Each structure stands twice: as structure tokens, then as C-alpha cells.
PDB file of C-alpha atoms in Angstrom:
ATOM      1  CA  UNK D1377      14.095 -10.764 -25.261  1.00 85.00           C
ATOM      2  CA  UNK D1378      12.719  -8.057 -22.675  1.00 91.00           C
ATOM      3  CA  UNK D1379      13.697  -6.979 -19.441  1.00 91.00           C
ATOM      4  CA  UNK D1380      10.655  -5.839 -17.039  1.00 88.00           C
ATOM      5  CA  UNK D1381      11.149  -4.531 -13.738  1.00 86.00           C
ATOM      6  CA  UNK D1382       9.252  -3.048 -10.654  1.00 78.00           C
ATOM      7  CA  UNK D1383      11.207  -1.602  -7.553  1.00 78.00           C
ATOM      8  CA  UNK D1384      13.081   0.906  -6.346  1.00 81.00           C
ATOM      9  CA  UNK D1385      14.177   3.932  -8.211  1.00 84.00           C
ATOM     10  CA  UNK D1386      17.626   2.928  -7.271  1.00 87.00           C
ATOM     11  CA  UNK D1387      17.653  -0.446  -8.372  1.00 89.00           C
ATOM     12  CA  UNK D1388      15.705   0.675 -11.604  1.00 89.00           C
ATOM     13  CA  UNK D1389      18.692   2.789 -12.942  1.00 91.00           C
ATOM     14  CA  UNK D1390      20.894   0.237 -12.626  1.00 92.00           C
ATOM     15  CA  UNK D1391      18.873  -2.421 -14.417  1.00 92.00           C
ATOM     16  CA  UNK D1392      18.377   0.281 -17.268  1.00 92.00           C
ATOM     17  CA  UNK D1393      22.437   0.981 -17.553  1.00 92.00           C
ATOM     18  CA  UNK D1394      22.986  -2.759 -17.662  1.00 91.00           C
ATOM     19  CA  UNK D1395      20.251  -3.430 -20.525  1.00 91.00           C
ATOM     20  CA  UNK D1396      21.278  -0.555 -22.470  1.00 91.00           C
ATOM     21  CA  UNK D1397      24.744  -2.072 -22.670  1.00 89.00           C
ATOM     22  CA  UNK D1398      23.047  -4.722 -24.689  1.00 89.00           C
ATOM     23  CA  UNK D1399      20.456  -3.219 -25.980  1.00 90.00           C
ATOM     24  CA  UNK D1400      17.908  -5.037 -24.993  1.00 92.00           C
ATOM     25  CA  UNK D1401      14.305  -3.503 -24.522  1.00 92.00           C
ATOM     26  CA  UNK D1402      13.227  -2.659 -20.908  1.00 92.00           C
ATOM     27  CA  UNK D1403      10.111  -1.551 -19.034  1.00 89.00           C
ATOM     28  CA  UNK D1404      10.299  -0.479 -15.564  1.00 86.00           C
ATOM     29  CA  UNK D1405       7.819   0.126 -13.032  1.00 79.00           C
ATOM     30  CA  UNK D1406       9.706   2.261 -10.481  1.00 80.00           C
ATOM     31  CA  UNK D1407       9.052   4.567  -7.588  1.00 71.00           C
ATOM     32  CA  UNK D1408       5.957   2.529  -5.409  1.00 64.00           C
ATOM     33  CA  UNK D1409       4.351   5.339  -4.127  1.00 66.00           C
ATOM     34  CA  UNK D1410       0.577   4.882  -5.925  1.00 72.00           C
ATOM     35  CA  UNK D1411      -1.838   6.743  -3.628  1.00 78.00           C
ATOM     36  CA  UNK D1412      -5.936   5.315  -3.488  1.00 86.00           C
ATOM     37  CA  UNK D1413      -8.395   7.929  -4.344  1.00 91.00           C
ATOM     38  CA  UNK D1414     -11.373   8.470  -2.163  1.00 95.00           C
ATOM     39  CA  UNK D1415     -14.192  10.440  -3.203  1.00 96.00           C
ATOM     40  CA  UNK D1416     -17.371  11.460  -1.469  1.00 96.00           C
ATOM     41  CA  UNK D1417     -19.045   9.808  -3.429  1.00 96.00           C
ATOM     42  CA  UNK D1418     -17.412   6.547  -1.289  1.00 96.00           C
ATOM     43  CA  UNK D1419     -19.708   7.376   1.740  1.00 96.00           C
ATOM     44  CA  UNK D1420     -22.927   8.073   0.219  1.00 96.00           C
ATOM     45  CA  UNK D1421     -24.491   5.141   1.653  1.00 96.00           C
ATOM     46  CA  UNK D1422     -22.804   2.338   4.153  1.00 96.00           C
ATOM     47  CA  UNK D1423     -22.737  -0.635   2.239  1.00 97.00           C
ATOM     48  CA  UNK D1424     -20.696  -3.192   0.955  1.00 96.00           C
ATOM     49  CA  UNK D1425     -19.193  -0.897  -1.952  1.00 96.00           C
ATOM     50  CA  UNK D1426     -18.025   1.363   0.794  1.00 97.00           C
ATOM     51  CA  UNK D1427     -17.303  -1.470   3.280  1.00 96.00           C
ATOM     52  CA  UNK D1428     -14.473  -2.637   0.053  1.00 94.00           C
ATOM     53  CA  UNK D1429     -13.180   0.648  -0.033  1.00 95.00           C
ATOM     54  CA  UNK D1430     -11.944   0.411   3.612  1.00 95.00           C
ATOM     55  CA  UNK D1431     -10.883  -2.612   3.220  1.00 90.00           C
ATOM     56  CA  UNK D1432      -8.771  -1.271   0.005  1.00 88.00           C
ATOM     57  CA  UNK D1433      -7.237   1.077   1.913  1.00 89.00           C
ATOM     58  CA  UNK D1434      -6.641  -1.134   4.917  1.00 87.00           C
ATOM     59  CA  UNK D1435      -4.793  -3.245   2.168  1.00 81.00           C
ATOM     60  CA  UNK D1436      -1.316  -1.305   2.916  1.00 74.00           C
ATOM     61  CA  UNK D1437      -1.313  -3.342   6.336  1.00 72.00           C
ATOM     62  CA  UNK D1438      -1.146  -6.779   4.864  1.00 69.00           C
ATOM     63  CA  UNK D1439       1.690  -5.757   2.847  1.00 64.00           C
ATOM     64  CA  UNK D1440       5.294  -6.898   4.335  1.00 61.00           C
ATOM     65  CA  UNK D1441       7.628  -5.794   1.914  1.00 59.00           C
ATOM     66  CA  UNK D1442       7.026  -7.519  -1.005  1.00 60.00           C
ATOM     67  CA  UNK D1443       3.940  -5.966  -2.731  1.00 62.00           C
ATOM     68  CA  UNK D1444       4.742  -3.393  -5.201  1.00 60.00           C
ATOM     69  CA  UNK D1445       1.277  -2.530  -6.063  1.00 62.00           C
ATOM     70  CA  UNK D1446      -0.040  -1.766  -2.699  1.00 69.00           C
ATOM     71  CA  UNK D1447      -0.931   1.713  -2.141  1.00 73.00           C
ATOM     72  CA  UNK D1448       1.335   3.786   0.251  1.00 73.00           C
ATOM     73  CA  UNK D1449      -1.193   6.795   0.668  1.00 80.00           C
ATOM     74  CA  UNK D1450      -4.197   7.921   0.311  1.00 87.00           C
ATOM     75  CA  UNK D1451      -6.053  11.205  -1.035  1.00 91.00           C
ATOM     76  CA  UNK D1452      -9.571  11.246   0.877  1.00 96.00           C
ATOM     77  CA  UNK D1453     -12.070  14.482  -0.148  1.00 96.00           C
ATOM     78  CA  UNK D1454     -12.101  16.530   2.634  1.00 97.00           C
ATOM     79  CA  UNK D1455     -15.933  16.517   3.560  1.00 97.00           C
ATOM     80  CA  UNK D1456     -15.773  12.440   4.177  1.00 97.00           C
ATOM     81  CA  UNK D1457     -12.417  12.719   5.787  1.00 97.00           C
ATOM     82  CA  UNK D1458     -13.165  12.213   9.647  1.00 97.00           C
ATOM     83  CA  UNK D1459     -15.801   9.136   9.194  1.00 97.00           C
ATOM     84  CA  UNK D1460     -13.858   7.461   6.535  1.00 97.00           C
ATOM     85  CA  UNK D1461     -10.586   7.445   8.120  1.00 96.00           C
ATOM     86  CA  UNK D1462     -12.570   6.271  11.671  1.00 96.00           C
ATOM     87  CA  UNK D1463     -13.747   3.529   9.615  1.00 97.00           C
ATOM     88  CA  UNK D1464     -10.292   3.146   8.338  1.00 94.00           C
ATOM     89  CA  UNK D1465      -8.533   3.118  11.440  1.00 93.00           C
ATOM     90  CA  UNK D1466     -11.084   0.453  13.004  1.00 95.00           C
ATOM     91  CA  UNK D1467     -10.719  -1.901  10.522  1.00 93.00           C
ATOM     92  CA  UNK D1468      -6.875  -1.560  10.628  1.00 89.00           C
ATOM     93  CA  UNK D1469      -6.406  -1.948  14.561  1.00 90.00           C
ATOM     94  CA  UNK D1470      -8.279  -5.410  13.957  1.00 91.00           C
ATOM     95  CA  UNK D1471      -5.385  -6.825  12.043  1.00 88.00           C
ATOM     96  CA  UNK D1472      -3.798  -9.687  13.899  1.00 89.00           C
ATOM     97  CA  UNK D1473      -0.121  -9.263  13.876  1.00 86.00           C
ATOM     98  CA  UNK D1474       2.098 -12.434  15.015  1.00 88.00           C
ATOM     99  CA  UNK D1475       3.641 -15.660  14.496  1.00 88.00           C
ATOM    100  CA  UNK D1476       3.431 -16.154  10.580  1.00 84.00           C
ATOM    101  CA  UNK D1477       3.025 -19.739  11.303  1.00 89.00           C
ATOM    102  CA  UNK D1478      -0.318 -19.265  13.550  1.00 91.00           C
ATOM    103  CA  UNK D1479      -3.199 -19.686  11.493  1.00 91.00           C
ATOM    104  CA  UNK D1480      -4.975 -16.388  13.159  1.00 91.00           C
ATOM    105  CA  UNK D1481      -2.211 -13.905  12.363  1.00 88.00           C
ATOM    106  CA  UNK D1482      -2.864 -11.779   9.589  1.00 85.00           C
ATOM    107  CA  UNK D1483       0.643 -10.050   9.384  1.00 82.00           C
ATOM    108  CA  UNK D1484       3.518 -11.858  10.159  1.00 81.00           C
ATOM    109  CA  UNK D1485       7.043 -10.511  10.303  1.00 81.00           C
ATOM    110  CA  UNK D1486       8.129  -8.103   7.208  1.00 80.00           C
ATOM    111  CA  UNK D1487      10.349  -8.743   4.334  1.00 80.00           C
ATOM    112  CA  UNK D1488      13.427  -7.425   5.641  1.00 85.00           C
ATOM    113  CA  UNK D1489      14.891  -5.019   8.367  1.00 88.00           C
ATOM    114  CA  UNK D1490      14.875  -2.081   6.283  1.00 87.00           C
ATOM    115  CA  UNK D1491      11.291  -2.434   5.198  1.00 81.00           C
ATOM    116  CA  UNK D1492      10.538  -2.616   8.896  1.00 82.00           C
ATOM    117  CA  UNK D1493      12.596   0.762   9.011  1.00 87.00           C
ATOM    118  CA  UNK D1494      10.907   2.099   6.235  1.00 82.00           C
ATOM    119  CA  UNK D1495       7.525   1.624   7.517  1.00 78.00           C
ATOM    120  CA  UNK D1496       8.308   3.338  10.231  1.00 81.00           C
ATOM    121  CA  UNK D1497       9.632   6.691   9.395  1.00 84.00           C
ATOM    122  CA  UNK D1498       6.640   6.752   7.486  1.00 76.00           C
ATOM    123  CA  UNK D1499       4.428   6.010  11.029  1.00 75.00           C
ATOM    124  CA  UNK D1500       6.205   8.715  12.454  1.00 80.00           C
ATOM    125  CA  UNK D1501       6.081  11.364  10.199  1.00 75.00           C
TER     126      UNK D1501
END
């Protein structure tokens, strides 16, 4: 037998206490806060390659509380900065937010309250 988990740091420690009681081996995935890497090397011409690179990093916007692989930030080299987070920011105003039930929307309503709160402080900082 094996306990995995992925989630909160929180949550993690406890899971760890409780199999160590038992001894029972446990991996844990904990923290969530994986950034995507852009270099310059992303913008060298404007193709698809770079085309799926925004769309990676627009990735964090389909996410409603329940992904624990999506990226929560992103590291973009300096001299690529301004025209890949324009193309960034164009691509992510054209997600449809809405009913979860209407065919069109592309994010519905999030996972809980405090995921909604969570996302955002981090909008505000």
C-alpha cells in the first residue's frame, strides 16, 4: 500500500502525520505554485510553436480550482516581455466566462468560494 497526494501544503502535513502513524509509504506533491518558462527563443518567429506557448500560458484561465498542475506564474525573458504578454493578454480576454451549462462558455463558475478568493488576491496584487 501507498499513499500519494497533491494539494495544499496544509493538507499535505496532515496526510504525512496520519501515514506515518502506520507507516505506510507516502509521496506528496505539495505547494502548486509551478511557474512556465518563456524564453526568447519563444518569439523568434510567429507560428504555431509560439501560437501553443500562449495558449500554455493562457492555460491558468481554464483552471477553476481543481487543476493542480496548472501553472500559477510565469517567468518571461525580459527582451520578449511586452509582445508576448500582449499576445498573452489577447488571447486571455477571449475566454468566454458563464453559465457552465452553455455550450459557448469556456469557464464556468470555480471550485469553491475560497478558490474564487484566492484568485483574486492574486489579481490584485
Amino acid at each position: 500500500d501507498k499513499v500519494a497526494f497533491t494539494g495544499s501544503t496544509a493538507t499535505g502535513t496532515h496526510v504525512l502525520h496520519a501515514a506515518a502513524d502506520s507507516l505506510i509509504p507516502t509521496t506528496l506533491e505539495l505547494g502548486g505554485k509551478s511557474p512556465s518558462v518563456f524564453f526568447s527563443s519563444v518569439c523568434d518567429k510567429d507560428d504555431e510553436f509560439l501560437d501553443k506557448a500562449v495558449e500554455g500560458a493562457v492555460l491558468f484561465a481554464l483552471n477553476q480550482g481543481e487543476v493542480c498542475t496548472c501553472n500559477s506564474r510565469w517567468l518571461v525573458q525580459e527582451d520578449i516581455y511586452d509582445d508576448f504578454m500582449e499576445r498573452v493578454v489577447k488571447r486571455a480576454e477571449a475566454v468566454k466566462t458563464g453559465n457552465p451549462l452553455d455550450a459557448d462558455t469556456m469557464m464556468g463558475a470555480q471550485v469553491s468560494a475560497a478558490q474564487h478568493e484566492k484568485i483574486m488576491k492574486y489579481i490584485n496584487l
